[in-house]
Coordinates of C-alpha atoms in Angstrom, one line a residue:
Chain A
M889 CA 39.4 -6.9 16.9
A890 CA 39.8 -4.2 14.4
P891 CA 42.5 -4.7 12.0
A892 CA 45.4 -2.3 12.1
G893 CA 45.6 0.6 9.8
A894 CA 43.5 3.4 8.4
G895 CA 42.0 4.5 11.7
G896 CA 40.0 1.3 12.2
E897 CA 40.0 1.7 16.0
A898 CA 39.9 5.5 16.3
A899 CA 36.4 6.3 15.1
P900 CA 33.4 4.0 15.4
A901 CA 33.4 1.8 12.3
A902 CA 30.9 2.6 9.5
I903 CA 30.8 -1.1 8.8
A904 CA 31.6 -3.8 11.3
L905 CA 31.5 -7.5 10.6
D906 CA 32.3 -10.0 13.3
G907 CA 32.7 -13.6 12.6
V908 CA 30.2 -13.4 9.7
G909 CA 29.4 -16.7 8.0
R910 CA 26.9 -17.4 5.1
R911 CA 26.1 -20.8 3.7
F912 CA 24.3 -21.8 0.5
G913 CA 23.4 -25.4 0.9
R914 CA 26.8 -27.2 1.4
T915 CA 28.8 -24.3 0.1
L916 CA 30.3 -21.8 2.5
A917 CA 30.0 -18.5 0.8
L918 CA 31.5 -16.6 3.8
E919 CA 33.4 -18.0 6.6
Q920 CA 34.3 -16.2 9.8
V921 CA 34.7 -12.8 8.2
T922 CA 35.7 -10.1 10.6
L923 CA 36.3 -6.7 9.1
R924 CA 36.0 -2.9 9.9
V925 CA 35.5 -0.1 7.5
A926 CA 36.2 3.2 9.1
A927 CA 34.0 6.3 8.5
G928 CA 35.2 8.1 5.5
E929 CA 37.2 5.1 4.3
C930 CA 37.2 3.5 0.9
L931 CA 37.7 -0.3 1.2
A932 CA 38.0 -2.5 -1.8
L933 CA 36.9 -6.1 -1.5
L934 CA 39.1 -7.9 -4.0
G935 CA 38.7 -11.4 -5.1
P936 CA 38.0 -13.7 -8.1
N937 CA 34.5 -14.4 -9.2
G938 CA 32.9 -16.7 -6.6
A939 CA 35.1 -15.4 -3.8
G940 CA 32.0 -14.2 -1.8
K941 CA 32.2 -10.5 -2.6
T942 CA 28.7 -10.0 -3.5
T943 CA 27.4 -12.2 -0.6
L944 CA 29.4 -10.0 1.8
V945 CA 28.1 -6.8 0.3
E946 CA 24.5 -8.0 0.2
C947 CA 24.7 -9.1 3.8
C948 CA 25.8 -5.5 4.6
E949 CA 23.0 -4.1 2.5
G950 CA 20.4 -6.2 4.3
Y951 CA 19.6 -8.3 1.2
Q952 CA 21.0 -11.5 2.8
R953 CA 20.9 -12.7 6.3
P954 CA 24.2 -14.2 7.6
D955 CA 24.1 -17.6 9.2
A956 CA 26.6 -16.7 11.8
G957 CA 28.2 -13.6 13.2
R958 CA 27.0 -10.0 13.5
I959 CA 27.0 -7.0 11.2
R960 CA 26.6 -3.4 12.0
V961 CA 26.3 -0.7 9.4
L962 CA 26.4 2.9 10.8
G963 CA 25.7 1.2 14.1
L964 CA 22.5 -0.5 12.8
D965 CA 21.5 -4.0 12.0
P966 CA 21.0 -4.2 8.2
I967 CA 17.9 -6.3 8.5
A968 CA 16.2 -5.4 11.7
D969 CA 16.9 -1.7 11.3
A970 CA 16.4 -1.5 7.6
G971 CA 13.9 1.3 7.8
R972 CA 16.4 3.6 9.6
L973 CA 19.3 2.5 7.4
R974 CA 18.0 2.5 3.8
W975 CA 17.9 6.3 3.4
R976 CA 21.5 6.6 4.7
V977 CA 23.1 4.2 2.3
G978 CA 23.5 4.2 -1.4
I979 CA 23.4 0.9 -3.2
M980 CA 24.7 0.0 -6.6
L981 CA 23.8 -3.6 -7.5
Q982 CA 26.2 -5.6 -9.6
Q983 CA 23.6 -5.6 -12.3
G984 CA 20.0 -4.9 -13.0
G985 CA 17.6 -3.0 -10.8
L986 CA 16.3 -0.7 -13.5
Y987 CA 12.8 -0.8 -15.2
P988 CA 13.6 -1.5 -18.9
Q989 CA 10.7 0.8 -20.0
I990 CA 11.4 3.8 -17.9
R991 CA 13.2 6.9 -19.1
V992 CA 16.5 7.9 -17.5
A993 CA 15.2 11.1 -16.0
E994 CA 12.0 9.5 -14.8
L995 CA 13.9 7.0 -12.8
V996 CA 16.2 9.5 -11.1
H997 CA 13.3 11.7 -10.3
L998 CA 11.4 8.7 -8.8
F999 CA 14.3 7.9 -6.5
A1000 CA 14.8 11.6 -5.6
R1001 CA 11.1 11.5 -4.3
F1002 CA 12.1 8.9 -1.8
Y1003 CA 14.3 11.4 0.1
R1004 CA 13.6 14.6 2.0
T1005 CA 16.5 16.6 0.6
P1006 CA 17.8 14.7 -2.5
A1007 CA 20.5 15.9 -4.9
A1008 CA 18.9 17.8 -7.8
P1009 CA 18.2 15.0 -10.3
D1010 CA 19.0 17.0 -13.4
R1011 CA 22.2 18.4 -12.1
L1012 CA 23.1 14.9 -10.9
L1013 CA 22.6 13.5 -14.4
D1014 CA 24.8 16.3 -15.6
A1015 CA 27.5 15.5 -13.2
I1016 CA 27.4 11.9 -14.0
G1017 CA 27.5 12.4 -17.7
L1018 CA 24.0 11.1 -18.6
A1019 CA 22.4 14.4 -19.3
P1020 CA 22.3 13.8 -23.1
R1021 CA 20.5 10.5 -22.4
R1022 CA 17.9 11.8 -20.0
G1023 CA 15.1 11.1 -22.4
A1024 CA 16.3 7.6 -23.4
R1025 CA 14.6 4.4 -22.1
V1026 CA 16.7 2.2 -19.9
K1027 CA 16.5 -0.6 -22.5
Q1028 CA 18.2 1.7 -25.0
L1029 CA 21.3 2.4 -22.8
S1030 CA 24.6 0.6 -23.1
G1031 CA 26.0 -1.5 -20.3
G1032 CA 28.2 1.3 -19.1
E1033 CA 25.4 3.9 -19.2
R1034 CA 23.2 1.6 -17.1
Q1035 CA 26.0 1.3 -14.6
R1036 CA 26.2 5.1 -14.4
L1037 CA 22.5 5.4 -14.0
S1038 CA 22.7 2.9 -11.3
L1039 CA 25.4 5.0 -9.6
A1040 CA 23.3 8.1 -9.9
L1041 CA 20.4 6.3 -8.1
A1042 CA 22.8 5.3 -5.4
L1043 CA 23.9 8.9 -5.0
V1044 CA 20.6 10.9 -5.3
G1045 CA 19.9 10.5 -1.5
R1046 CA 23.3 12.0 -0.7
P1047 CA 24.3 8.9 1.2
A1048 CA 26.9 8.7 4.0
L1049 CA 27.8 5.2 2.9
L1050 CA 28.0 3.8 -0.5
F1051 CA 28.0 0.1 -1.6
L1052 CA 29.4 -0.4 -5.0
D1053 CA 29.3 -4.0 -6.3
E1054 CA 31.7 -4.2 -9.3
P1055 CA 30.8 -0.6 -10.4
T1056 CA 32.9 -0.6 -13.6
S1057 CA 32.0 -4.0 -15.0
G1058 CA 30.8 -3.5 -18.6
M1059 CA 32.1 0.0 -18.9
D1060 CA 34.3 1.2 -21.7
P1061 CA 37.7 2.8 -20.7
A1062 CA 36.3 6.4 -20.8
A1063 CA 33.4 5.6 -18.7
R1064 CA 35.6 3.8 -16.3
R1065 CA 37.9 6.8 -16.0
T1066 CA 34.9 9.0 -15.3
T1067 CA 33.6 6.6 -12.7
F1068 CA 37.0 6.5 -11.0
E1069 CA 36.9 10.3 -10.8
L1070 CA 33.5 10.3 -9.4
V1071 CA 34.4 7.7 -6.8
Q1072 CA 37.5 9.6 -5.8
A1073 CA 35.5 12.8 -5.5
L1074 CA 33.0 11.1 -3.3
H1075 CA 35.8 9.7 -1.2
R1076 CA 37.4 13.0 -0.8
R1077 CA 34.0 14.4 0.3
G1078 CA 34.1 12.0 3.2
T1079 CA 31.7 9.3 1.9
T1080 CA 32.4 5.8 3.2
I1081 CA 32.7 3.4 0.3
L1082 CA 32.6 -0.4 0.2
L1083 CA 33.6 -1.4 -3.3
S1084 CA 33.9 -4.9 -4.7
T1085 CA 36.0 -5.6 -7.6
H1086 CA 38.0 -8.3 -9.2
D1087 CA 40.2 -5.7 -10.9
L1088 CA 43.5 -5.1 -9.0
G1089 CA 44.2 -1.9 -10.7
E1090 CA 40.8 -0.5 -9.7
A1091 CA 41.3 -1.6 -6.0
E1092 CA 44.8 -0.1 -5.9
R1093 CA 43.7 3.1 -7.4
L1094 CA 40.6 3.8 -5.5
A1095 CA 40.9 2.2 -2.0
D1096 CA 42.5 3.2 1.2
R1097 CA 42.7 -0.5 2.1
I1098 CA 42.2 -3.7 0.2
A1099 CA 40.5 -6.8 1.6
I1100 CA 41.4 -9.9 -0.2
L1101 CA 38.6 -12.5 -0.2
H1102 CA 39.0 -16.0 -1.5
H1103 CA 36.6 -19.0 -1.1
G1104 CA 34.7 -16.9 1.4
R1105 CA 37.6 -16.2 3.7
L1106 CA 39.4 -12.9 4.3
L1107 CA 43.0 -13.5 3.5
A1108 CA 44.5 -10.1 4.1
V1109 CA 43.4 -6.6 4.8
D1110 CA 45.8 -3.7 4.4
E1111 CA 46.8 -0.7 2.5
P1112 CA 47.7 -1.4 -1.1
Q1113 CA 51.3 -0.4 -0.5
A1114 CA 51.6 -2.6 2.6
L1115 CA 50.0 -5.4 0.8
S1116 CA 52.5 -5.3 -2.0
H1117 CA 55.3 -5.7 0.5
L1118 CA 53.5 -8.5 2.2
G1119 CA 53.7 -11.5 -0.2
A1120 CA 57.2 -11.2 -1.7
A1121 CA 60.1 -9.4 -0.4
D1122 CA 61.6 -6.6 -2.3
R1123 CA 64.0 -7.8 -5.0
L1124 CA 67.1 -6.7 -6.7
Q1125 CA 67.6 -7.7 -10.3
V1126 CA 71.3 -7.5 -11.3
E1127 CA 72.9 -7.8 -14.7
T1128 CA 76.8 -8.2 -14.8
A1129 CA 79.4 -8.0 -17.5
A1130 CA 80.6 -11.6 -16.9
A1131 CA 79.2 -14.7 -15.6
V1132 CA 78.8 -15.0 -11.8
D1133 CA 78.9 -18.1 -9.8
L1134 CA 76.1 -17.6 -7.4
R1135 CA 77.3 -20.4 -5.2
R1136 CA 80.2 -18.2 -4.2
L1137 CA 77.8 -15.4 -3.1
P1138 CA 78.2 -14.9 0.6
R1139 CA 75.3 -14.2 3.0
L1140 CA 74.6 -10.4 2.5
P1141 CA 72.9 -8.2 4.9
G1142 CA 69.1 -8.4 4.5
A1143 CA 69.4 -10.7 1.6
G1144 CA 67.3 -13.8 1.0
A1145 CA 67.5 -16.4 -1.8
A1146 CA 69.3 -15.6 -5.0
S1147 CA 68.2 -17.1 -8.3
A1148 CA 69.9 -17.1 -11.7
D1149 CA 67.8 -15.5 -14.4
G1150 CA 70.6 -16.2 -17.0
P1151 CA 74.4 -16.5 -17.2
T1152 CA 74.9 -12.8 -16.5
R1153 CA 71.7 -12.0 -14.7
F1154 CA 70.4 -12.9 -11.3
S1155 CA 67.9 -11.7 -8.8
L1156 CA 68.2 -11.4 -5.1
E1157 CA 65.4 -11.1 -2.5
T1158 CA 66.0 -8.6 0.1
T1159 CA 64.3 -7.0 3.2
D1160 CA 66.8 -4.1 3.1
P1161 CA 67.5 -3.2 -0.4
A1162 CA 70.0 -0.4 0.4
A1163 CA 72.2 -2.6 2.7
T1164 CA 72.0 -5.5 0.4
L1165 CA 72.9 -3.4 -2.6
A1166 CA 75.9 -1.9 -0.8
A1167 CA 77.3 -5.2 0.2
L1168 CA 76.6 -6.8 -3.2
T1169 CA 78.5 -4.0 -5.0
A1170 CA 81.5 -4.5 -2.6
W1171 CA 81.4 -8.2 -3.3
L1172 CA 81.2 -7.8 -7.1
R1173 CA 84.1 -5.4 -7.0
D1174 CA 86.2 -8.0 -5.0
E1175 CA 85.1 -10.7 -7.6
K1176 CA 86.3 -8.2 -10.3
V1177 CA 83.0 -8.5 -12.1
A1178 CA 81.6 -5.2 -13.5
C1179 CA 78.0 -4.5 -12.7
R1180 CA 76.0 -3.4 -15.7
S1181 CA 72.7 -2.6 -14.0
V1182 CA 70.7 -3.1 -10.9
R1183 CA 67.0 -2.7 -10.6
A1184 CA 65.2 -2.6 -7.4
G1185 CA 61.5 -3.5 -7.4
S1186 CA 58.8 -4.7 -5.1
A1187 CA 56.3 -7.3 -5.8
T1188 CA 53.2 -6.1 -7.7
L1189 CA 49.9 -6.4 -6.0
E1190 CA 49.1 -8.9 -8.6
E1191 CA 51.9 -11.2 -7.5
V1192 CA 50.8 -10.8 -3.9
F1193 CA 47.2 -11.6 -4.9
L1194 CA 48.1 -14.7 -6.8
Q1195 CA 50.4 -15.8 -4.0
L1196 CA 47.8 -15.3 -1.4
T1197 CA 44.9 -16.9 -3.2
G1198 CA 47.2 -19.7 -4.4
E1199 CA 48.2 -20.3 -0.8
A1200 CA 44.6 -20.3 0.2
T1201 CA 44.1 -23.5 -1.6
A1202 CA 47.1 -25.1 0.2
P1203 CA 46.7 -23.7 3.7
A1204 CA 49.8 -25.4 5.1
E1205 CA 52.0 -23.0 3.2
R1206 CA 50.3 -19.9 4.4
R1207 CA 52.9 -17.6 5.8
A1208 CA 51.4 -14.1 5.7
P1209 CA 51.9 -12.2 8.9
A1210 CA 49.1 -12.6 11.5
R1211 CA 48.4 -8.9 11.7
T1212 CA 46.9 -8.8 8.2
F1213 CA 44.4 -11.6 9.0
A1214 CA 41.1 -10.3 10.2
Chain B
M1274 CA 47.2 15.7 -14.2
R1275 CA 43.8 14.2 -13.2
A1276 CA 41.1 16.0 -15.1
A1277 CA 38.9 18.1 -12.9
G1278 CA 36.0 16.5 -14.8
A1279 CA 32.7 15.7 -13.1
G1280 CA 34.1 14.8 -9.7
P1281 CA 34.1 18.2 -7.9
E1282 CA 30.8 19.1 -9.4
L1283 CA 29.3 16.0 -8.1
A1284 CA 30.8 16.4 -4.7
A1285 CA 29.5 20.0 -4.5
L1286 CA 26.0 18.8 -5.6
L1287 CA 25.9 16.2 -2.8
E1288 CA 26.9 18.8 -0.2
A1289 CA 24.0 21.1 -1.0
G1290 CA 20.8 20.8 0.8
G1291 CA 19.5 20.5 4.4
P1292 CA 19.7 17.6 6.7
S1293 CA 19.0 14.3 4.9
G1294 CA 16.2 11.9 5.7
P1295 CA 13.6 9.8 3.9
A1296 CA 10.6 11.5 2.5
A1297 CA 7.2 10.8 4.2
W1298 CA 5.9 7.4 3.7
G1299 CA 2.8 8.6 1.7
R1300 CA 4.9 10.7 -0.6
R1301 CA 7.3 7.8 -1.4
T1302 CA 4.4 5.4 -2.0
L1303 CA 2.4 7.8 -4.1
A1304 CA 5.5 8.5 -6.3
Q1305 CA 5.9 4.8 -6.8
A1306 CA 2.2 4.4 -7.6
A1307 CA 2.4 7.2 -10.1
I1308 CA 5.4 5.6 -11.9
E1309 CA 3.9 2.1 -11.9
L1310 CA 0.7 3.5 -13.4
R1311 CA 2.6 5.5 -16.1
L1312 CA 4.8 2.5 -17.0
T1313 CA 1.7 0.2 -17.2
L1314 CA -0.1 2.6 -19.5
R1315 CA 3.0 3.1 -21.6
Q1316 CA 2.8 -0.5 -22.7
G1317 CA 0.2 -1.1 -25.4
E1318 CA -0.5 -4.7 -24.5
N1319 CA -1.7 -3.6 -21.0
L1320 CA -4.2 -1.1 -22.5
L1321 CA -5.3 -3.9 -24.9
V1322 CA -6.0 -6.4 -22.1
T1323 CA -7.3 -4.1 -19.5
V1324 CA -9.4 -1.7 -21.5
V1325 CA -9.9 -2.7 -25.1
I1326 CA -10.7 -6.4 -24.8
P1327 CA -13.3 -6.0 -21.9
I1328 CA -15.2 -3.3 -23.8
V1329 CA -15.1 -5.1 -27.1
L1330 CA -16.4 -8.3 -25.4
L1331 CA -19.1 -6.4 -23.7
V1332 CA -20.3 -4.8 -26.8
F1333 CA -20.0 -7.9 -28.9
F1334 CA -21.9 -10.2 -26.5
A1335 CA -24.4 -7.6 -25.6
G1336 CA -25.5 -7.5 -29.2
S1337 CA -25.8 -11.3 -29.4
R1338 CA -28.1 -13.8 -27.7
I1339 CA -25.3 -16.3 -27.0
A1340 CA -24.7 -15.4 -23.4
T1341 CA -28.0 -15.8 -21.7
G1342 CA -29.5 -18.3 -23.9
G1343 CA -32.3 -15.9 -24.6
R1344 CA -33.5 -15.5 -21.0
G1345 CA -33.4 -12.1 -19.4
R1346 CA -31.5 -9.1 -20.6
A1347 CA -28.0 -9.9 -22.0
I1348 CA -26.4 -6.8 -20.3
D1349 CA -27.5 -7.8 -16.8
F1350 CA -25.8 -11.1 -17.3
L1351 CA -22.7 -9.6 -19.1
L1352 CA -21.7 -6.6 -17.1
P1353 CA -20.8 -8.6 -13.9
G1354 CA -18.9 -11.0 -16.0
I1355 CA -17.0 -8.4 -17.9
L1356 CA -16.2 -6.5 -14.6
T1357 CA -14.8 -9.9 -13.4
L1358 CA -12.7 -10.1 -16.6
A1359 CA -11.5 -6.5 -16.1
V1360 CA -10.1 -6.9 -12.6
M1361 CA -8.6 -10.3 -13.7
S1362 CA -6.8 -8.6 -16.5
T1363 CA -5.4 -5.8 -14.4
G1364 CA -4.5 -7.8 -11.2
M1365 CA -3.6 -11.2 -12.5
V1366 CA -2.4 -10.6 -16.1
S1367 CA -1.0 -7.1 -16.2
L1368 CA 0.4 -6.9 -12.6
G1369 CA 1.5 -10.5 -12.5
I1370 CA 3.5 -10.3 -15.8
A1371 CA 5.0 -6.9 -14.9
T1372 CA 6.0 -8.1 -11.5
G1373 CA 7.5 -11.3 -12.8
Y1374 CA 9.7 -9.3 -15.2
Q1375 CA 10.6 -6.7 -12.6
R1376 CA 11.8 -9.5 -10.4
A1377 CA 14.0 -10.9 -13.2
Y1378 CA 15.4 -7.4 -13.9
G1379 CA 16.3 -6.9 -10.2
V1380 CA 13.8 -3.9 -10.0
L1381 CA 12.0 -5.3 -7.0
K1382 CA 15.3 -5.9 -5.2
R1383 CA 16.6 -2.4 -5.9
L1384 CA 13.4 -0.7 -4.9
G1385 CA 13.1 -2.8 -1.8
G1386 CA 16.6 -1.7 -0.8
S1387 CA 15.7 2.0 -1.3
P1388 CA 13.8 4.2 1.2
L1389 CA 10.6 3.0 -0.5
G1390 CA 11.1 -0.4 1.0
P1391 CA 9.1 -3.5 0.3
P1392 CA 5.8 -2.3 1.9
G1393 CA 5.9 0.9 -0.1
L1394 CA 6.6 -1.0 -3.3
L1395 CA 3.6 -3.3 -2.8
V1396 CA 1.2 -0.6 -1.7
G1397 CA 2.4 1.5 -4.7
K1398 CA 1.6 -1.3 -7.1
G1399 CA -1.7 -1.8 -5.4
L1400 CA -2.7 1.8 -5.8
S1401 CA -1.7 1.7 -9.5
V1402 CA -3.9 -1.4 -10.0
L1403 CA -6.7 0.2 -8.1
A1404 CA -6.6 3.4 -10.2
I1405 CA -6.8 1.3 -13.4
E1406 CA -9.7 -0.7 -12.0
V1407 CA -11.7 2.4 -11.0
V1408 CA -11.4 3.6 -14.6
Q1409 CA -12.4 0.2 -15.9
V1410 CA -15.4 -0.1 -13.7
M1411 CA -16.6 3.5 -14.5
G1412 CA -15.9 2.9 -18.2
L1413 CA -17.8 -0.4 -18.5
G1414 CA -20.6 0.9 -16.3
L1415 CA -21.0 3.9 -18.6
V1416 CA -20.9 1.8 -21.8
A1417 CA -23.5 -0.5 -20.2
A1418 CA -25.8 2.3 -19.0
L1419 CA -25.6 4.5 -22.0
G1420 CA -25.4 1.9 -24.7
Y1421 CA -27.7 -0.8 -23.3
G1422 CA -29.8 1.0 -20.7
W1423 CA -28.3 -1.0 -17.9
R1424 CA -29.4 0.0 -14.3
A1425 CA -28.3 -1.6 -11.0
H1426 CA -31.3 -3.4 -9.6
G1427 CA -29.7 -4.6 -6.4
A1428 CA -27.2 -3.2 -4.0
W1429 CA -24.3 -1.5 -5.8
P1430 CA -22.3 -0.9 -2.5
L1431 CA -22.5 -4.6 -1.9
A1432 CA -21.3 -5.2 -5.4
L1433 CA -18.3 -2.9 -4.8
V1434 CA -17.3 -4.9 -1.8
V1435 CA -17.5 -8.1 -3.7
L1436 CA -15.6 -6.5 -6.5
A1437 CA -12.9 -5.4 -4.1
V1438 CA -12.6 -8.9 -2.6
G1439 CA -12.3 -10.4 -6.1
A1440 CA -9.8 -7.7 -7.3
T1441 CA -7.6 -8.4 -4.3
T1442 CA -7.7 -12.1 -5.0
F1443 CA -6.6 -11.7 -8.6
A1444 CA -3.9 -9.3 -7.7
A1445 CA -2.6 -11.8 -5.1
L1446 CA -2.8 -14.6 -7.8
G1447 CA -0.7 -12.4 -10.1
L1448 CA 1.9 -11.8 -7.5
L1449 CA 1.9 -15.5 -6.6
L1450 CA 2.6 -16.4 -10.3
A1451 CA 5.3 -13.8 -10.5
S1452 CA 7.0 -15.2 -7.4
G1453 CA 6.8 -18.9 -8.2
L1454 CA 7.7 -18.9 -11.9
R1455 CA 10.2 -17.4 -14.3
A1456 CA 9.0 -14.3 -16.0
E1457 CA 8.5 -16.0 -19.4
V1458 CA 6.4 -18.7 -17.7
T1459 CA 4.5 -16.2 -15.7
L1460 CA 3.5 -14.5 -18.9
G1461 CA 2.2 -17.7 -20.4
A1462 CA 0.5 -18.9 -17.3
A1463 CA -1.3 -15.6 -16.6
N1464 CA -2.6 -15.5 -20.2
G1465 CA -3.6 -19.1 -20.1
L1466 CA -5.5 -18.6 -16.8
Y1467 CA -7.1 -15.6 -18.3
L1468 CA -8.5 -17.6 -21.3
L1469 CA -9.5 -20.4 -18.9
F1470 CA -11.4 -18.1 -16.6
L1471 CA -13.0 -16.2 -19.6
V1472 CA -14.4 -19.4 -20.9
L1473 CA -15.2 -21.3 -17.7
G1474 CA -15.6 -18.5 -15.1
G1475 CA -19.2 -17.4 -15.9
V1476 CA -17.8 -14.3 -17.7
V1477 CA -19.6 -14.4 -21.0
L1478 CA -21.2 -17.9 -20.8
P1479 CA -23.3 -19.1 -17.8
V1480 CA -21.6 -22.0 -16.0
S1481 CA -24.9 -24.0 -16.4
H1482 CA -24.4 -23.9 -20.2
L1483 CA -21.0 -25.6 -20.0
P1484 CA -20.6 -29.3 -20.7
G1485 CA -21.6 -31.3 -17.6
F1486 CA -18.3 -32.9 -16.8
I1487 CA -16.6 -29.5 -16.5
Q1488 CA -19.2 -27.8 -14.4
P1489 CA -18.0 -29.0 -11.0
L1490 CA -14.6 -27.4 -11.8
A1491 CA -16.0 -24.3 -13.2
R1492 CA -18.2 -23.7 -10.2
V1493 CA -15.2 -23.3 -7.9
L1494 CA -13.0 -21.1 -9.9
P1495 CA -12.2 -17.6 -8.5
A1496 CA -13.7 -16.0 -11.6
T1497 CA -16.9 -17.9 -11.1
A1498 CA -17.1 -16.9 -7.5
L1499 CA -16.6 -13.2 -8.4
S1500 CA -18.9 -13.1 -11.4
Q1501 CA -21.7 -14.9 -9.6
G1502 CA -21.3 -12.8 -6.5
L1503 CA -21.5 -9.6 -8.6
R1504 CA -24.6 -10.9 -10.4
A1505 CA -26.3 -11.7 -7.2
A1506 CA -25.4 -8.3 -5.6
L1507 CA -26.5 -6.3 -8.7
G1508 CA -29.6 -8.5 -9.2
P1509 CA -33.1 -7.9 -8.0
A1510 CA -32.4 -9.6 -4.6
G1511 CA -29.4 -7.5 -4.0
R1512 CA -27.8 -10.1 -1.7
V1513 CA -25.0 -12.6 -2.0
A1514 CA -25.7 -16.2 -0.9
P1515 CA -23.6 -17.6 1.9
E1516 CA -22.0 -20.3 -0.2
D1517 CA -20.9 -17.6 -2.7
W1518 CA -19.3 -15.6 0.1
A1519 CA -17.6 -18.7 1.4
L1520 CA -16.1 -19.4 -2.0
L1521 CA -14.9 -15.7 -2.4
A1522 CA -13.5 -15.8 1.1
V1523 CA -11.6 -19.1 0.6
W1524 CA -10.0 -17.7 -2.6
L1525 CA -9.1 -14.4 -1.0
A1526 CA -7.5 -16.0 2.1
G1527 CA -5.7 -18.7 0.1
S1528 CA -4.3 -16.4 -2.5
V1529 CA -3.3 -13.5 -0.2
G1530 CA -1.9 -15.9 2.4
L1531 CA 0.2 -17.8 -0.2
A1532 CA 1.3 -14.6 -1.9
V1533 CA 2.5 -13.1 1.4
R1534 CA 4.4 -16.3 2.3
R1535 CA 5.8 -17.0 -1.1
F1536 CA 6.5 -13.5 -2.5
R1537 CA 10.1 -13.3 -3.7
W1538 CA 12.0 -10.1 -4.3
E1539 CA 14.8 -11.7 -6.4

């Protein structure tokens, strides 16, 4: 079943994985992964190193054959239909893939000749910021420049679908920013993008939805905002003028556990911040304690990520809602 | 707040153009062959091993009486040997080493995943090798003919067939090395085999002049099969003995069969 959100059911999925498993010897690299990426969607695969991100991406690219399950990319089998698929997808490997001796422009022109109507190589180099380096050999490029060249090769065929495996690794902040802009522009253009990253900020910024992968299992798939509501409830952080005895705190509407952060500070989990705050203010007034400040905040994606991946190592404690599990 | 930057320009660039699709197979493959050829010639060591060394050896040994032990004309013995060395250097050494490094650098993987695809990549490499070998054969033939009055006595079309079989065998051996070994080891192994075949493969020294204990090994080497086959085809008889054909065929089938089964893209 397609997961909820981002039109996963409306249009035929650009990428569909059903119960995909992949094993290396005794290690399970992917286990029962079911996932949909809608046409035009940008989905980030998020997980620590060794989570199975590259294995998943390479199964979709046709580089690896899954041991279990089924994959369809643009409705085609990545291995059996490779010939009909290769010109429609753009691939950016995690690293490598470039002749060290070749010049930048030569390589882009070479790839352009593989397509009937490629993007103009020289303008592509311009757009991607490599024009000043067009005569340089690949071996003379910095890590970030190589990544950008790799992106240019992925784009020269004007693909409908883009696989980006850790596209910004090795880039300096300026190159990263440019790459973000390029990916965002491609996304706005309607290119479907499957992006893997271990960088939360990157996933949050670029993706419509984030799929959290850990030890080869998909832990959660949802929009970044929804995910950040998922793990931890919203929280009120309260600072008072005088000490408060939390044991006297009554059960407030929407409120969960309260914890003391100091003599005059405590935080309160809540599923309904407005109602909890109103009741809390009333109670503090009755207790004759002045309230210095209240800050409301939701869990960061990072907290959710750590919580989910932490839970994954102790499955008994898993408590994320079922709808987010693919 | 977000800089307009390169994004919109890129998006517009990708919009332009007609319906997309792969280029014709021949066009993709020729593009690949051209770039393989250009990259091969760009590296000095390839020119050294494929062009300079064979010509130097031909000239050096043609002017001495080492090779034939004084019997017959040196050039008639030498040219088939040096042609063997030439296709060995292009197929096994140059192709093998380059492919090994390309595998390590992920180039094979990336190109295999492009519309070129694995078959286009292999055919492109093959065409690049073929182009170099055509130049080698013509160059060595010219040096032999103009410098030493060499003439084909036998059947040169037959010699071309033998040469094609041998060249394919050595190219397959190169790809096999590149698939089974790390790039650095492939480099060493290809050069080691080159030296071994140069000395033992009937290239510049007749196998019958080698120490007796090593002759049984030397007679079954692929270089020996090719150099003797070429000598027989170009010789007065103009025919290749069945046992020489058998040896050539075994090496061809073995090397191509193994290379196809063992070839690795990553």
